[in-house]
Short mmCIF file of C-alpha atoms and ligand atoms in Angstrom, two decimals:
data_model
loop_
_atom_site.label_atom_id
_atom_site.label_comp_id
_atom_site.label_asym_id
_atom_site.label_seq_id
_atom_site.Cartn_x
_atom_site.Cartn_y
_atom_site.Cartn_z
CA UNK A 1 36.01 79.49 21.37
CA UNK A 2 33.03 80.42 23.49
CA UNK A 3 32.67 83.87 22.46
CA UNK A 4 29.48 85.03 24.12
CA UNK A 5 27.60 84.94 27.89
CA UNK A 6 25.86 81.93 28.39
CA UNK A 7 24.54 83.16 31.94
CA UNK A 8 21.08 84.17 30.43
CA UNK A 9 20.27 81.38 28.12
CA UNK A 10 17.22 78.86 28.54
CA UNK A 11 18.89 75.46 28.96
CA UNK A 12 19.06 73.14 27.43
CA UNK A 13 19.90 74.74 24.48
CA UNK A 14 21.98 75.17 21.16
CA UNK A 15 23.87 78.37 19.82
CA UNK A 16 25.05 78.36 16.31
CA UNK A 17 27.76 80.84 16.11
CA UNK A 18 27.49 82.84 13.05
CA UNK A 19 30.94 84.00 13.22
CA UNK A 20 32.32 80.30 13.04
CA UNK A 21 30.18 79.53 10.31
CA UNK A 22 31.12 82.44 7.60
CA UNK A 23 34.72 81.06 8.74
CA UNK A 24 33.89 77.47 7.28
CA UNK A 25 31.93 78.79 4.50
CA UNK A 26 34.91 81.14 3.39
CA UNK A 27 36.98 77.97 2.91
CA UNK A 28 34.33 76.65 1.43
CA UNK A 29 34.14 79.41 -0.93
CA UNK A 30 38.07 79.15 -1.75
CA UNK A 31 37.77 75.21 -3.36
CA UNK A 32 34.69 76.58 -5.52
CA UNK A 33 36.63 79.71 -6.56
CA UNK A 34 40.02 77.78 -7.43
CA UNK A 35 38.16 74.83 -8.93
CA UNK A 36 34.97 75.92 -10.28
CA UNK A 37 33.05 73.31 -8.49
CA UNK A 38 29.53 73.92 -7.40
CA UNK A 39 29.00 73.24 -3.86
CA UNK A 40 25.83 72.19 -1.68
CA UNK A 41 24.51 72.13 1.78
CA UNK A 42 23.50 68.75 2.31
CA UNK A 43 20.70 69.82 4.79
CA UNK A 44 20.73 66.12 6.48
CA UNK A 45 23.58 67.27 8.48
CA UNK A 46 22.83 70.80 9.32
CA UNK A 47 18.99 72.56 8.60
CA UNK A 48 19.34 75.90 10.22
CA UNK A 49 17.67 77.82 7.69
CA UNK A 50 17.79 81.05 9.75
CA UNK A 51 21.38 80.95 8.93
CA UNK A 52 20.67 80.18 4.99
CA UNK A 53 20.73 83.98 3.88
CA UNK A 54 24.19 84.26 5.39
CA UNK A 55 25.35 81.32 4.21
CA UNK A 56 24.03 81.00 0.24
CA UNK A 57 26.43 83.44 -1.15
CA UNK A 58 29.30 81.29 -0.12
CA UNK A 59 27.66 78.56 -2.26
CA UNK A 60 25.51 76.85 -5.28
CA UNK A 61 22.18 75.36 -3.32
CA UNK A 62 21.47 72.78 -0.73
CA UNK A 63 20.62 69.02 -1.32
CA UNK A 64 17.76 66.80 -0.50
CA UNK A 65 17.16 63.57 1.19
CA UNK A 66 13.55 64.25 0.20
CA UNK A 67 10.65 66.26 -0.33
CA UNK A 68 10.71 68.07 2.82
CA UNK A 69 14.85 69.18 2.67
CA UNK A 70 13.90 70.16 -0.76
CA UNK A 71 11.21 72.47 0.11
CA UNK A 72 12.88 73.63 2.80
CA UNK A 73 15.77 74.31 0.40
CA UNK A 74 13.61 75.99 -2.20
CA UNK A 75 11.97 77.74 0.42
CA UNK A 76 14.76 79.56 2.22
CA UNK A 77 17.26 79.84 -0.03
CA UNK A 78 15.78 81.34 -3.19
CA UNK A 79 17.20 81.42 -6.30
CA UNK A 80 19.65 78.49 -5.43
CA UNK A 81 19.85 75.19 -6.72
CA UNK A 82 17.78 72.77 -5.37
CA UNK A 83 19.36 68.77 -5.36
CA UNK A 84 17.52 65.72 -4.29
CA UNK A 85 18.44 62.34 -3.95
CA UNK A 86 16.20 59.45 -2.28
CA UNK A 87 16.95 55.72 -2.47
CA UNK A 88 13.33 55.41 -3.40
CA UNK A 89 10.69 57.94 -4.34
CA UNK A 90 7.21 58.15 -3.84
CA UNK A 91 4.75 58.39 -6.36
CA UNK A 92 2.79 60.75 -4.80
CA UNK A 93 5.32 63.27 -3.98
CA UNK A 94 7.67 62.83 -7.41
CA UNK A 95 5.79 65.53 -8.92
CA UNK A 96 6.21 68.15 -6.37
CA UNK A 97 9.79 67.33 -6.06
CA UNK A 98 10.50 67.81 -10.23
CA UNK A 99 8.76 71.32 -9.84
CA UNK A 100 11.22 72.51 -7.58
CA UNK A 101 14.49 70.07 -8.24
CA UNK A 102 17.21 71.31 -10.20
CA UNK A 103 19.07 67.81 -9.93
CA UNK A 104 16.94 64.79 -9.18
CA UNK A 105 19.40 61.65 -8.49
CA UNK A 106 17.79 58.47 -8.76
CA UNK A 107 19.21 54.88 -6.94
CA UNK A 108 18.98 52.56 -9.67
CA UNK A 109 18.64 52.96 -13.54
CA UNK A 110 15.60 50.98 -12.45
CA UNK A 111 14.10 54.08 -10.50
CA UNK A 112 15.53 56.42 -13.50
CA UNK A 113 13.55 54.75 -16.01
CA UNK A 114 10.46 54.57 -13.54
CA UNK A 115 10.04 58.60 -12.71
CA UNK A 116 12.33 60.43 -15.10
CA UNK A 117 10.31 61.05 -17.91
CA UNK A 118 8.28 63.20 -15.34
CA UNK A 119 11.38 65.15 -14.01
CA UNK A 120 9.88 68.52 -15.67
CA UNK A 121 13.28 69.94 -16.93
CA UNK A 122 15.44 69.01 -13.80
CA UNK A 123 18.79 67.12 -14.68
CA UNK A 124 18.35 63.76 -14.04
CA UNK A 125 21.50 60.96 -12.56
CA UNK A 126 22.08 57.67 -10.79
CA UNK A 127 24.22 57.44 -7.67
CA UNK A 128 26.40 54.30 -7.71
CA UNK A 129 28.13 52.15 -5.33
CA UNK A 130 31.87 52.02 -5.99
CA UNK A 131 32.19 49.13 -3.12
CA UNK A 132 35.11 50.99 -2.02
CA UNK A 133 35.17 52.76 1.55
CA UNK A 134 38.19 53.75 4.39
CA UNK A 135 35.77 54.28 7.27
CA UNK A 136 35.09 52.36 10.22
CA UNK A 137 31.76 53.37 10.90
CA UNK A 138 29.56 50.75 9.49
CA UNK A 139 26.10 52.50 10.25
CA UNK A 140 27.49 55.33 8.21
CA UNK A 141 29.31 53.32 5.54
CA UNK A 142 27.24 53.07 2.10
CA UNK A 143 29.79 50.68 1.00
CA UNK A 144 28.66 47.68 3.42
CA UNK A 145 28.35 44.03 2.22
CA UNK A 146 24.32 44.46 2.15
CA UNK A 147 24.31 48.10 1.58
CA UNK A 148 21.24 49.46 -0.76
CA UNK A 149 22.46 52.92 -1.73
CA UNK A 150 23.75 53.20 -4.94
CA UNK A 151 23.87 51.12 -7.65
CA UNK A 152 26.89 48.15 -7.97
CA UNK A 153 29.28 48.62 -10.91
CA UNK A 154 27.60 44.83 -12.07
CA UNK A 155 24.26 46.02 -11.90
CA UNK A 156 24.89 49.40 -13.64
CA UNK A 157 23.70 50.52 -16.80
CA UNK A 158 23.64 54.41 -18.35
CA UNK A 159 19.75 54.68 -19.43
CA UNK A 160 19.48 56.98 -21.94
CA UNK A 161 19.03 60.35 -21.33
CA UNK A 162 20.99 60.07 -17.49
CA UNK A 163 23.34 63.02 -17.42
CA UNK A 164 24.98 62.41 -14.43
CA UNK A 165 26.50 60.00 -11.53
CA UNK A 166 26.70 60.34 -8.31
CA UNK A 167 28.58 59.02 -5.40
CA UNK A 168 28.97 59.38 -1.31
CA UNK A 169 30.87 56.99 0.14
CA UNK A 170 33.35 59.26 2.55
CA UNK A 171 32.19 60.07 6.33
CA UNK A 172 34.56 62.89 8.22
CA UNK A 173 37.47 62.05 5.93
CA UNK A 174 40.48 63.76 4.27
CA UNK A 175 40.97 64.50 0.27
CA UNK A 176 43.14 61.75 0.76
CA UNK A 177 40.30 59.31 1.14
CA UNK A 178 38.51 60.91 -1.40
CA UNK A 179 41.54 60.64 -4.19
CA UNK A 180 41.74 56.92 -3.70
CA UNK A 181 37.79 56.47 -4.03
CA UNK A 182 37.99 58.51 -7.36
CA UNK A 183 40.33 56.57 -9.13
CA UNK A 184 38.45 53.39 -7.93
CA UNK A 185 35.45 54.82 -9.55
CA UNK A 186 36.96 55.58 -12.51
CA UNK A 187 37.79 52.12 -12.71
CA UNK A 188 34.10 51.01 -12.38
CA UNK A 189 32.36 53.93 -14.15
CA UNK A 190 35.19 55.40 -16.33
CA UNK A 191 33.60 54.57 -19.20
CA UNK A 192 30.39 55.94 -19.08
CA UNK A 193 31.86 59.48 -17.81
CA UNK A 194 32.84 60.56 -20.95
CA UNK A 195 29.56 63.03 -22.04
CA UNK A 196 27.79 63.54 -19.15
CA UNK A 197 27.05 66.71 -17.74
CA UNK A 198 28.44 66.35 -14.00
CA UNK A 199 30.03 64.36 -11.76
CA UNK A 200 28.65 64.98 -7.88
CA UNK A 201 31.05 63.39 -5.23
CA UNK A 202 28.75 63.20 -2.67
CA UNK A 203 29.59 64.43 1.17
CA UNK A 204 32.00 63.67 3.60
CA UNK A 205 34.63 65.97 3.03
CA UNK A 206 35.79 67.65 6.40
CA UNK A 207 36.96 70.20 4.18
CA UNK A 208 36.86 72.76 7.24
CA UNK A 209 38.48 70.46 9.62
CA UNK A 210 42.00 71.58 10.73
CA UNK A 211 44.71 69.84 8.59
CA UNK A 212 42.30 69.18 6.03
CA UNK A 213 44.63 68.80 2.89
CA UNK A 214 42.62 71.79 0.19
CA UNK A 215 45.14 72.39 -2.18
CA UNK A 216 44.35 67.93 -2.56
CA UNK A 217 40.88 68.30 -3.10
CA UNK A 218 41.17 70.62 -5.66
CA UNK A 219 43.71 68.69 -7.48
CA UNK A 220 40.73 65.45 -7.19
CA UNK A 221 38.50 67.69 -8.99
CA UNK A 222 40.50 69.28 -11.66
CA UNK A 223 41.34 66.22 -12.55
CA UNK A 224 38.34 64.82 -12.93
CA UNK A 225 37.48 67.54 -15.00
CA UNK A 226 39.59 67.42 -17.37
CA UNK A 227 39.41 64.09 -18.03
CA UNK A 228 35.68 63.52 -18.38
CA UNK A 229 35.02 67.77 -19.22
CA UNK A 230 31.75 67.32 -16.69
CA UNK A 231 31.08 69.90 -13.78
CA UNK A 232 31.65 68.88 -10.55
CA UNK A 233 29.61 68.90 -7.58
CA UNK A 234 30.20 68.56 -3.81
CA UNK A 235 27.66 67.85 -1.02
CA UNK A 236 29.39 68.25 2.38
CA UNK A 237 26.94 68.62 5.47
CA UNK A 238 29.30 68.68 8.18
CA UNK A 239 32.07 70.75 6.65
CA UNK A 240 29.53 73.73 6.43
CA UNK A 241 29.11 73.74 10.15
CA UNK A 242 31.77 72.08 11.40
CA UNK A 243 32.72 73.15 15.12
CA UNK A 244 30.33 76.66 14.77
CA UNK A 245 27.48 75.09 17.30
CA UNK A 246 27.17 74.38 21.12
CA UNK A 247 24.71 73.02 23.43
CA UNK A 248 24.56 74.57 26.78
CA UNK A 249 23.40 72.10 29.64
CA UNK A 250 23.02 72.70 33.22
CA UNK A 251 24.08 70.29 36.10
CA UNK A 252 20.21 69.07 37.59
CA UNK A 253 21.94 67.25 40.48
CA UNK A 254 25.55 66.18 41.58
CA UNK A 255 25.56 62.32 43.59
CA UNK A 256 27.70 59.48 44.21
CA UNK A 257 26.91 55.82 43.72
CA UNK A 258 29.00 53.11 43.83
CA UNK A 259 31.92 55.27 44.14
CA UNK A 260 31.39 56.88 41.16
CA UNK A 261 30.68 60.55 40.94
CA UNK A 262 27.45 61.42 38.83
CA UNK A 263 26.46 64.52 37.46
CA UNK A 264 22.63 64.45 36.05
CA UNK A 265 22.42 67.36 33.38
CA UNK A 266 19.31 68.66 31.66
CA UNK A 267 20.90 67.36 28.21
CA UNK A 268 20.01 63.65 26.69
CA UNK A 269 22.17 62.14 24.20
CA UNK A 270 19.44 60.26 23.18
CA UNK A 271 17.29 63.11 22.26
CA UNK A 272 20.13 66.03 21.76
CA UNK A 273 22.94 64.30 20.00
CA UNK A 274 22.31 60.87 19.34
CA UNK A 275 25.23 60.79 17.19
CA UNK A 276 26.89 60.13 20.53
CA UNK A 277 25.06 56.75 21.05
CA UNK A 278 24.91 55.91 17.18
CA UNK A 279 28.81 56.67 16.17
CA UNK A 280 29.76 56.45 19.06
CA UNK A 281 31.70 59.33 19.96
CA UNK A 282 32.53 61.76 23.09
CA UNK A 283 31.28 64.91 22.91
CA UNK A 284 33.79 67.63 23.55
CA UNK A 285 33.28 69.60 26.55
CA UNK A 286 34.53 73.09 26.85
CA UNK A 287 37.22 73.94 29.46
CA UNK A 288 37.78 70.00 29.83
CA UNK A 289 40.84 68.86 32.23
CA UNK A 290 41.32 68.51 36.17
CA UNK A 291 41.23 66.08 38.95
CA UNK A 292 37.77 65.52 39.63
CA UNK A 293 35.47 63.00 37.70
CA UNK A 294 32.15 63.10 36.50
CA UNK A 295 29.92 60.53 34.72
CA UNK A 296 27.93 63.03 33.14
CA UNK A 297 24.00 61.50 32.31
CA UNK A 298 20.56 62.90 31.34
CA UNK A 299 17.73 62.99 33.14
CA UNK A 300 15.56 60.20 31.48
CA UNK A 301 15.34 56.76 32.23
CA UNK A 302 17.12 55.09 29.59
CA UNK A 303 19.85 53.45 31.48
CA UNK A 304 22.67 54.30 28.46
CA UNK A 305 21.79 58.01 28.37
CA UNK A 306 25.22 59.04 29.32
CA UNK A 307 27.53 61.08 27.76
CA UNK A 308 30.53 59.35 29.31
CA UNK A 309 33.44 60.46 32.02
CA UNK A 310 34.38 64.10 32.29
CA UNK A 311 37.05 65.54 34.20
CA UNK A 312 36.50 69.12 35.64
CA UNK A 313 38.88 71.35 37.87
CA UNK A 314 36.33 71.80 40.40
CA UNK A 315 33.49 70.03 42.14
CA UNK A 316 30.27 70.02 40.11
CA UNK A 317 27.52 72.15 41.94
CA UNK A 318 24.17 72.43 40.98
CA UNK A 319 23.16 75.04 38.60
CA UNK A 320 26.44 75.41 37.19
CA UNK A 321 26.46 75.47 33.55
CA UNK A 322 28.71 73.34 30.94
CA UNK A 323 29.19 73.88 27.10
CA UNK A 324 29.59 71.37 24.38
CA UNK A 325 31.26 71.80 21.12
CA UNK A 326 30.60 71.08 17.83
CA UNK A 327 27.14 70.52 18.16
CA UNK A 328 25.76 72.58 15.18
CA UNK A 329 25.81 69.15 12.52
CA UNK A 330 23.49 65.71 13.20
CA UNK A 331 22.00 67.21 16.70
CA UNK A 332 18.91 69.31 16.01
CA UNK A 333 17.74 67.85 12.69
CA UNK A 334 17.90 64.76 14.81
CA UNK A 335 16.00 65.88 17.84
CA UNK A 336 13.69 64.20 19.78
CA UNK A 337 11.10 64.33 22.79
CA UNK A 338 11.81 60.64 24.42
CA UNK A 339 10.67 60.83 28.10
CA UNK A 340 9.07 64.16 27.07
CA UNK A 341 12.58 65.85 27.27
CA UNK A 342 12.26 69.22 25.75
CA UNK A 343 13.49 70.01 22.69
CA UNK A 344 16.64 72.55 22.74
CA UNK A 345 15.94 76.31 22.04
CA UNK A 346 17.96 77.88 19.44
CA UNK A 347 20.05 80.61 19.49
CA UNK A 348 22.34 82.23 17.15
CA UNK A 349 25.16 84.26 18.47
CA UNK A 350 27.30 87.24 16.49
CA UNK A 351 29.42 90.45 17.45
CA UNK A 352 26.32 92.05 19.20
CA UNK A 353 25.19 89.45 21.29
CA UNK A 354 23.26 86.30 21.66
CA UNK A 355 19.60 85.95 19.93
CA UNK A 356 17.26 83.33 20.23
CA UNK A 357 16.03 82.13 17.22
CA UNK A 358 13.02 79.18 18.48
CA UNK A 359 11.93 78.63 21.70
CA UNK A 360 9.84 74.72 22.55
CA UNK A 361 8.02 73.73 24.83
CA UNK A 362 5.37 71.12 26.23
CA UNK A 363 2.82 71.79 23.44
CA UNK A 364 5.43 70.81 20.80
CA UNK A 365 5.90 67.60 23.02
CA UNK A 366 2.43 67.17 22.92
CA UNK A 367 1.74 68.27 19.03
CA UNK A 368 3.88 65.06 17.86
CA UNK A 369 1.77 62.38 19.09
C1 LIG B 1 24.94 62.39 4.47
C2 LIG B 1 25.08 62.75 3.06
C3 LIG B 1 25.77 63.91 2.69
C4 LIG B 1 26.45 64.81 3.70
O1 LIG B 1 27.43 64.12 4.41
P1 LIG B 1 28.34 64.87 5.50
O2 LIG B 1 29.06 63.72 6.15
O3 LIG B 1 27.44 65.57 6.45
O4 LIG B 1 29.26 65.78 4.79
C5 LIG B 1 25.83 64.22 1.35
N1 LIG B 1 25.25 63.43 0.40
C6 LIG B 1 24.58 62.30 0.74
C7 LIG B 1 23.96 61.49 -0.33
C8 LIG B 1 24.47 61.92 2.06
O5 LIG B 1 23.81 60.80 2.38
#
């Protein structure tokens, strides 16, 4: 998995390896080639943009949570498609987003009928709330009792001139998931589907996890397809750069307190993967398993800064280093400088080596505040 030296890198640090990324974005490729679906980064997850040449001619644009994604989009991906959606938009940016947006999807018909008519060409939808989710995750659920993303099937109306809907709902789940949610939206919204111009299913789809059911998916969207004759479009983050990114820590110190064996590494989950706190979840450590116990922390003072109990073959001396997985998605778009921790470099790594990409330091510490 860990295909390159990791002796000379600055820690803490992330390296996105190219070579797993052109493997998700080749099965990527395959559901757009066998379904003629147009598929989007959705740069929330994953805004590496010194990886966007290799990765736009596996795929149809990136999408926006606002005007800074979409810039960033437009920016470093040329000649791609640009998407946007925002649960509210600013008046003073709306503007700037319609003259680079090739999809602008509005919240509410309410929002629609406020800033369309200035959309300057770009195809214009609502997302909606089909009130039907499988995941457990609350935070990440848009489907929640009090939830304000999309509009409610009750609420809804098609203004005129809308040519699409949109929907995300799903959160690291299977086509199976997604198959279930469809036909419950074609309960809710069947009947406006007929004439519009697209259908975009949002993100969610671990379509480059391991087991992931493809030939499912693509059955989803042929269907839909030929039912409603709209194009459809997919918005995975995490799919794109699923499992291609690690961050390399090293151990600061190595103590026991209350019988329990600490390691204090030069990593913060609160600053370097807060997914870990938010989700939660346990990061996966490289070369896991043995008899001897760590609780691995950072070295800030929030008391819950920990990324949990690891168990290593060997005792933990200081210096050594340790490698976490799948940290490409939701870790460096996330970053922060809490307790002045530094930010992670950036490296990519490929056949000929590793190469750093973006190097921080105290001044960008300092430049935020
Ligand atoms: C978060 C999000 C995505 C991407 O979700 P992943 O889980 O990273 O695939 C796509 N579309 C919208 C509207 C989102 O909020």
């Amino acid at each position: 998995m860990i295909n390159f030296d990791i002796s000379s890198l600055h820690t803490p640090c992330y390296v996105v390896d190219k070579r797993l990324i052109r493997r998700n974005m080749e099965i990527i490729d395959t559901v757009r080639r066998r379904t003629g679906a147009k598929i989007l980064l959705a740069q929330k997850a994953f805004s590496m943009y010194a990886l966007y040449p290799e990765m736009a001619p596996y795929i149809d644009g990136t999408t926006a949570s606002g005007l800074y994604e979409a810039r960033l989009g437009h920016e470093e991906m040329p000649g791609k498609q640009v998407h946007i959606y925002s649960p509210a938009y600013r008046e003073d940016e709306f503007d700037e987003i319609a003259g680079i947006a090739d999809h602008i999807v509005f919240n509410s018909p309410a929002q629609y009928e406020r800033f369309a008519d200035r959309a300057a060409g770009a195809s214009c939808g609502i997302r909606v709330n089909p009130e039907y989710s499988e995941q457990e995750h609350e935070i990440y659920d848009p489907c929640s009792a009090v939830s304000r993303l999309g509009t409610r099937a009750a609420d809804f109306r098609l203004p005129e001139g809308a040519e699409g809907l949109h929907m995300h709902t799903l959160c690291e789940q299977g086509s199976d998931a997604l198959e279930h949610t469809v036909s419950v939206f074609e309960e809710k919204f069947g009947k406006y589907l007929h004439g519009l111009r697209w259908i975009n299913l949002g993100g969610g789809h671990h379509i480059t996890r391991e087991g992931y059911d493809i030939d499912r998916l693509c059955r989803v969207i042929d269907g839909l397809r030929e039912r409603y004759g709209t194009e459809i479009y997919l918005e995975p983050g995490e799919a794109h750069a699923l499992n291609a990114g690690f961050l390399v820590t090293e151990v600061l110190d190595v103590f026991t307190s209350g019988g329990v064996h600490h390691a204090i590494i030069d990593a913060s989950a609160a600053c370097h993967m807060p997914d870990v706190i938010e989700m939660p979840y346990r990061p996966p450590l490289m070369g896991e398993g043995g008899r001897y116990e760590y609780i691995l922390g950072a070295p800030t003072c929030l008391a819950g800064d920990s990324l949990g109990a690891f168990r290593f073959g060997h005792e933990l001396k200081i210096g050594e280093r340790l490698v976490f997985g799948d940290m490409a998605i939701y870790t460096m778009v996330k970053n922060n400088t809490f307790n002045g921790m530094s930010l992670p470099w950036i490296y990519t790594a490929d056949d000929e080596g590793v190469h750093l990409v973006r190097s921080f330091g105290y001044e960008d510490f300092k430049g935020r505040l």
